[in-house]
Structures are given as structure tokens and as C-alpha cells.
Tab-separated table of C-alpha atoms in Angstrom:
chain	number	residue	atom	x	y	z
A	1	UNK	CA	63.989	6.685	-8.512
A	2	UNK	CA	60.641	5.166	-9.283
A	3	UNK	CA	59.439	5.120	-12.884
A	4	UNK	CA	55.857	4.413	-13.883
A	5	UNK	CA	54.990	3.420	-17.421
A	6	UNK	CA	51.423	3.732	-18.598
A	7	UNK	CA	51.032	1.467	-21.584
A	8	UNK	CA	48.031	2.873	-23.387
A	9	UNK	CA	48.152	6.495	-24.425
A	10	UNK	CA	44.633	6.418	-25.863
A	11	UNK	CA	41.658	4.073	-25.589
A	12	UNK	CA	38.446	4.224	-27.506
A	13	UNK	CA	35.595	2.085	-26.186
A	14	UNK	CA	31.955	1.629	-27.018
A	15	UNK	CA	29.524	2.673	-24.327
A	16	UNK	CA	28.750	-0.279	-22.101
A	17	UNK	CA	32.006	-2.098	-22.836
A	18	UNK	CA	34.981	-2.292	-20.467
A	19	UNK	CA	38.155	-0.228	-20.640
A	20	UNK	CA	41.449	-1.508	-19.259
A	21	UNK	CA	44.513	0.640	-18.553
A	22	UNK	CA	47.786	-1.026	-17.670
A	23	UNK	CA	50.719	0.406	-15.738
A	24	UNK	CA	54.061	-0.995	-14.671
A	25	UNK	CA	56.466	0.326	-12.057
A	26	UNK	CA	60.136	-0.236	-11.337
A	27	UNK	CA	60.652	0.128	-7.590
A	28	UNK	CA	59.824	-3.059	-5.662
A	29	UNK	CA	59.483	-0.933	-2.525
A	30	UNK	CA	56.444	0.894	-3.921
A	31	UNK	CA	53.367	0.012	-1.919
A	32	UNK	CA	50.675	2.500	-2.836
A	33	UNK	CA	49.040	2.777	-6.261
A	34	UNK	CA	46.323	5.410	-6.813
A	35	UNK	CA	44.488	6.403	-9.960
A	36	UNK	CA	43.424	9.923	-10.856
A	37	UNK	CA	41.004	11.246	-13.447
A	38	UNK	CA	41.345	14.519	-15.330
A	39	UNK	CA	38.399	15.752	-17.341
A	40	UNK	CA	38.951	18.202	-20.165
A	41	UNK	CA	40.219	21.528	-18.888
A	42	UNK	CA	39.955	20.493	-15.268
A	43	UNK	CA	42.151	19.386	-12.422
A	44	UNK	CA	42.865	15.857	-11.271
A	45	UNK	CA	40.716	14.048	-8.801
A	46	UNK	CA	41.171	10.743	-7.052
A	47	UNK	CA	39.154	7.770	-8.287
A	48	UNK	CA	40.503	4.634	-6.617
A	49	UNK	CA	43.653	3.218	-5.090
A	50	UNK	CA	45.185	-0.104	-4.047
A	51	UNK	CA	47.847	-0.942	-1.514
A	52	UNK	CA	50.361	-3.714	-1.731
A	53	UNK	CA	48.686	-5.861	0.919
A	54	UNK	CA	45.831	-6.721	-1.456
A	55	UNK	CA	45.679	-7.714	-5.113
A	56	UNK	CA	42.184	-6.558	-6.014
A	57	UNK	CA	39.922	-3.697	-5.072
A	58	UNK	CA	36.557	-2.638	-6.432
A	59	UNK	CA	34.589	0.558	-6.103
A	60	UNK	CA	31.329	0.519	-8.037
A	61	UNK	CA	32.308	0.161	-11.724
A	62	UNK	CA	36.036	0.508	-11.088
A	63	UNK	CA	38.318	-2.446	-10.414
A	64	UNK	CA	42.024	-2.215	-9.681
A	65	UNK	CA	44.296	-5.244	-9.921
A	66	UNK	CA	47.844	-5.454	-8.584
A	67	UNK	CA	50.463	-8.040	-9.550
A	68	UNK	CA	53.476	-7.398	-7.333
A	69	UNK	CA	55.594	-10.098	-8.926
A	70	UNK	CA	55.219	-8.515	-12.346
A	71	UNK	CA	55.224	-4.980	-10.876
A	72	UNK	CA	52.055	-4.284	-12.791
A	73	UNK	CA	48.715	-2.791	-11.900
A	74	UNK	CA	45.642	-2.067	-13.953
A	75	UNK	CA	42.396	-0.127	-13.881
A	76	UNK	CA	39.257	-1.732	-15.266
A	77	UNK	CA	36.322	0.544	-15.983
A	78	UNK	CA	33.285	-1.680	-16.469
A	79	UNK	CA	30.016	-0.773	-18.208
A	80	UNK	CA	31.539	2.446	-19.499
A	81	UNK	CA	29.449	5.598	-19.730
A	82	UNK	CA	30.048	8.870	-21.600
A	83	UNK	CA	31.085	10.577	-18.355
A	84	UNK	CA	34.008	8.151	-18.093
A	85	UNK	CA	35.670	9.997	-20.986
A	86	UNK	CA	38.764	11.661	-19.513
A	87	UNK	CA	42.495	11.244	-19.040
A	88	UNK	CA	43.389	8.678	-16.392
A	89	UNK	CA	46.715	8.724	-14.572
A	90	UNK	CA	48.217	5.867	-12.639
A	91	UNK	CA	50.755	6.585	-9.920
A	92	UNK	CA	53.011	4.795	-7.475
A	93	UNK	CA	54.712	5.610	-4.205
A	94	UNK	CA	56.773	3.863	-1.545
A	95	UNK	CA	56.567	6.750	0.878
A	96	UNK	CA	53.447	8.702	0.251
A	97	UNK	CA	54.773	11.772	2.023
A	98	UNK	CA	57.473	12.094	-0.635
A	99	UNK	CA	54.910	12.494	-3.377
A	100	UNK	CA	53.607	10.301	-6.174
A	101	UNK	CA	55.311	9.258	-9.404
A	102	UNK	CA	52.785	9.476	-12.217
A	103	UNK	CA	52.414	7.735	-15.539
A	104	UNK	CA	51.921	9.836	-18.669
A	105	UNK	CA	48.167	9.349	-18.739
A	106	UNK	CA	45.643	7.484	-20.895
A	107	UNK	CA	42.975	9.377	-22.795
A	108	UNK	CA	39.781	7.313	-22.660
A	109	UNK	CA	37.015	8.127	-25.117
A	110	UNK	CA	33.626	6.458	-24.775
A	111	UNK	CA	31.535	6.510	-27.929
A	112	UNK	CA	27.856	5.562	-28.364
B	1	UNK	CA	35.640	17.818	0.156
B	2	UNK	CA	39.069	19.284	0.793
B	3	UNK	CA	39.753	22.616	-0.902
B	4	UNK	CA	43.046	23.663	-2.441
B	5	UNK	CA	43.064	27.138	-3.959
B	6	UNK	CA	45.667	28.294	-6.459
B	7	UNK	CA	46.309	31.798	-7.703
B	8	UNK	CA	46.623	33.193	-10.232
B	9	UNK	CA	44.807	30.847	-12.611
B	10	UNK	CA	46.677	32.219	-15.581
B	11	UNK	CA	49.932	34.131	-15.795
B	12	UNK	CA	51.988	35.471	-18.662
B	13	UNK	CA	55.510	36.736	-18.103
B	14	UNK	CA	58.628	37.388	-20.119
B	15	UNK	CA	61.925	35.565	-20.094
B	16	UNK	CA	63.880	36.631	-17.028
B	17	UNK	CA	60.758	37.706	-15.207
B	18	UNK	CA	59.923	37.025	-11.571
B	19	UNK	CA	56.837	34.924	-10.853
B	20	UNK	CA	55.206	33.687	-7.662
B	21	UNK	CA	52.503	31.039	-7.731
B	22	UNK	CA	50.375	30.733	-4.617
B	23	UNK	CA	48.591	27.791	-3.058
B	24	UNK	CA	46.386	27.738	0.004
B	25	UNK	CA	44.617	24.856	1.678
B	26	UNK	CA	42.373	25.217	4.662
B	27	UNK	CA	42.024	21.526	5.423
B	28	UNK	CA	44.696	21.322	8.125
B	29	UNK	CA	46.774	19.234	5.742
B	30	UNK	CA	50.384	18.657	6.657
B	31	UNK	CA	51.833	17.794	3.282
B	32	UNK	CA	51.789	20.066	0.262
B	33	UNK	CA	53.211	19.561	-3.228
B	34	UNK	CA	53.953	21.450	-6.427
B	35	UNK	CA	53.712	19.540	-9.712
B	36	UNK	CA	54.034	20.633	-13.303
B	37	UNK	CA	52.087	18.969	-16.100
B	38	UNK	CA	53.472	18.856	-19.629
B	39	UNK	CA	52.442	16.892	-22.668
B	40	UNK	CA	54.716	13.900	-23.031
B	41	UNK	CA	55.938	14.140	-19.448
B	42	UNK	CA	52.815	13.720	-17.363
B	43	UNK	CA	53.016	15.241	-13.891
B	44	UNK	CA	56.403	15.841	-12.331
B	45	UNK	CA	57.116	16.787	-8.741
B	46	UNK	CA	58.972	20.068	-8.271
B	47	UNK	CA	59.020	20.673	-4.488
B	48	UNK	CA	57.080	19.550	-1.463
B	49	UNK	CA	56.748	20.319	2.222
B	50	UNK	CA	55.879	18.483	5.408
B	51	UNK	CA	54.801	21.602	7.264
B	52	UNK	CA	55.464	25.265	7.910
B	53	UNK	CA	59.123	26.090	7.354
B	54	UNK	CA	59.900	22.688	5.839
B	55	UNK	CA	60.972	22.263	2.229
B	56	UNK	CA	61.898	19.138	0.280
B	57	UNK	CA	63.290	18.850	-3.228
B	58	UNK	CA	61.316	16.930	-5.802
B	59	UNK	CA	62.303	15.397	-9.111
B	60	UNK	CA	62.564	18.551	-11.275
B	61	UNK	CA	63.603	21.382	-8.921
B	62	UNK	CA	66.000	23.311	-11.172
B	63	UNK	CA	64.915	26.903	-11.684
B	64	UNK	CA	62.353	26.788	-8.893
B	65	UNK	CA	62.295	27.819	-5.276
B	66	UNK	CA	59.494	27.189	-2.835
B	67	UNK	CA	58.498	28.422	0.563
B	68	UNK	CA	55.942	27.162	3.081
B	69	UNK	CA	55.144	30.129	5.254
B	70	UNK	CA	52.292	28.596	7.263
B	71	UNK	CA	50.523	25.262	7.349
B	72	UNK	CA	48.044	26.706	4.870
B	73	UNK	CA	50.273	28.504	2.360
B	74	UNK	CA	52.821	27.110	-0.082
B	75	UNK	CA	54.461	29.278	-2.731
B	76	UNK	CA	56.408	28.425	-5.866
B	77	UNK	CA	58.925	31.036	-7.021
B	78	UNK	CA	60.469	31.419	-10.447
B	79	UNK	CA	63.102	34.144	-10.079
B	80	UNK	CA	64.404	34.111	-13.651
B	81	UNK	CA	61.642	32.583	-15.692
B	82	UNK	CA	62.549	30.752	-18.886
B	83	UNK	CA	60.359	29.537	-21.781
B	84	UNK	CA	61.019	25.938	-20.668
B	85	UNK	CA	58.978	26.725	-17.555
B	86	UNK	CA	55.855	27.330	-19.613
B	87	UNK	CA	53.543	24.717	-18.146
B	88	UNK	CA	50.425	23.913	-16.152
B	89	UNK	CA	51.244	23.950	-12.450
B	90	UNK	CA	49.275	22.057	-9.844
B	91	UNK	CA	49.403	22.341	-6.104
B	92	UNK	CA	48.195	19.404	-4.032
B	93	UNK	CA	47.895	18.462	-0.384
B	94	UNK	CA	47.250	15.529	1.934
B	95	UNK	CA	46.632	15.414	5.684
B	96	UNK	CA	48.766	12.444	6.588
B	97	UNK	CA	50.601	9.626	4.920
B	98	UNK	CA	48.411	7.380	2.853
B	99	UNK	CA	45.546	9.801	2.488
B	100	UNK	CA	44.051	11.014	-0.772
B	101	UNK	CA	45.961	13.715	-2.619
B	102	UNK	CA	43.760	16.746	-3.336
B	103	UNK	CA	44.666	18.953	-6.276
B	104	UNK	CA	44.055	22.613	-6.878
B	105	UNK	CA	42.566	23.880	-10.132
B	106	UNK	CA	45.969	24.649	-11.627
B	107	UNK	CA	47.868	27.719	-12.813
B	108	UNK	CA	48.698	28.032	-16.477
B	109	UNK	CA	51.995	29.878	-16.872
B	110	UNK	CA	53.349	31.162	-20.155
B	111	UNK	CA	56.889	32.505	-20.373
B	112	UNK	CA	57.426	34.456	-23.587
């Protein structure tokens, strides 16, 4: 089955700088790549996604890049703010109805 | 925003005990999922369902049963709980393929 590797387990960034989280996947049939955010003691909520028919997507300060040849996708958080501190999970799926395969998560800490 | 309600929020049981975790969504979502979250393993899919009466096996189903009694209600059953099932359990749902996955607040289960 699909395996998703999330390369950074922790990231520490200065407020205002950018944070980049990288993920790779194994199944070439995967076509949907969402990102979720989990704040301390809370549940996960959706932040942004990208599908395999595009290679870049932006939503406000979040940018997702997809490189299908390398089976790699990344989340860029620009102009980081303290409220961006959280654990971020990447995920992949080839058939969304069958559920997502998640990475292990990246703990992002934004310091002043 | 879609609402997914889990109960109980916390549960303590003993080895060999019988536990039922409940999940309800009132969003008319077709697909529902049970995940467990563990440090070092991220989120792993236990069981999922396409609709009332339907049940699909996820990636880590051993020791778990599930039942989808209505479109709204999805239950996870641990009939002989073991310490290895101590975890944070999340229920999630989506309406149709390709839509955002909405997570409940989670149930923290401890098996002593």
C-alpha cells in the first residue's frame, strides 16, 4: 500500500520567515494530497490540498507544490506567525473514499 | 462547518475489557472513518464505511470491530481490550469523494 514519508519531524522558524515541510509518497497512482494542522491538544483540521492535475496551489500564506516525477510534495508557510505553531500532517490518496495515508507529522514552532 | 461528535472523550478500561467508541455526524456525509494516532506512527486507518450497513477494513484492523448503524452513526468496538490499544482515536467523515475530511475531537483511550 501507499507509504508517505514526512521528512522533517520538527521545524523551528523565526516569525516572519518561511517554513517548508517536505513529503514523499510511493504509489504513483496517488492523486490527492491534503495537509492537516493539529494544534496542541486539539483535533486535526484541513488547511490546503493539491490534486495531481496541477503542480502548484496557493491559499493566502500557504503554498503547496507537487512534483509527480519525484513523487514529492511540499507545504510552504510564508510570513510565519505565532498561530502557525502546530503539528502539520501531509497525506496522500489514490481513492479518497478508501481513506488517507498520513505522514508522521512535523512540529512547527514559530519564535519571535 | 461540518460537525463530527465523538463520545466519550476519555475512557479508561482494563485489559480484557469491552469498549465502544461512538461517532456521530449530522452532515449527511456518506463516508466515515476511524483512525488511531500514536507517537511515532502518525494516524493509521482502522476501519471505514461508505454508508449504513457497509464496513471496510483499513490498515490496522486487528483487535477492532466496527459497525455503521445509520448514515449518522459509526461505532468502534474493542471486545477484548489490550494495552497496545491505548491510543487517541479519531473519527472523520466526508460527503463524497474528493471532499475535505472532517475530524471529531478525539477519544483518548487507556487500557490498563
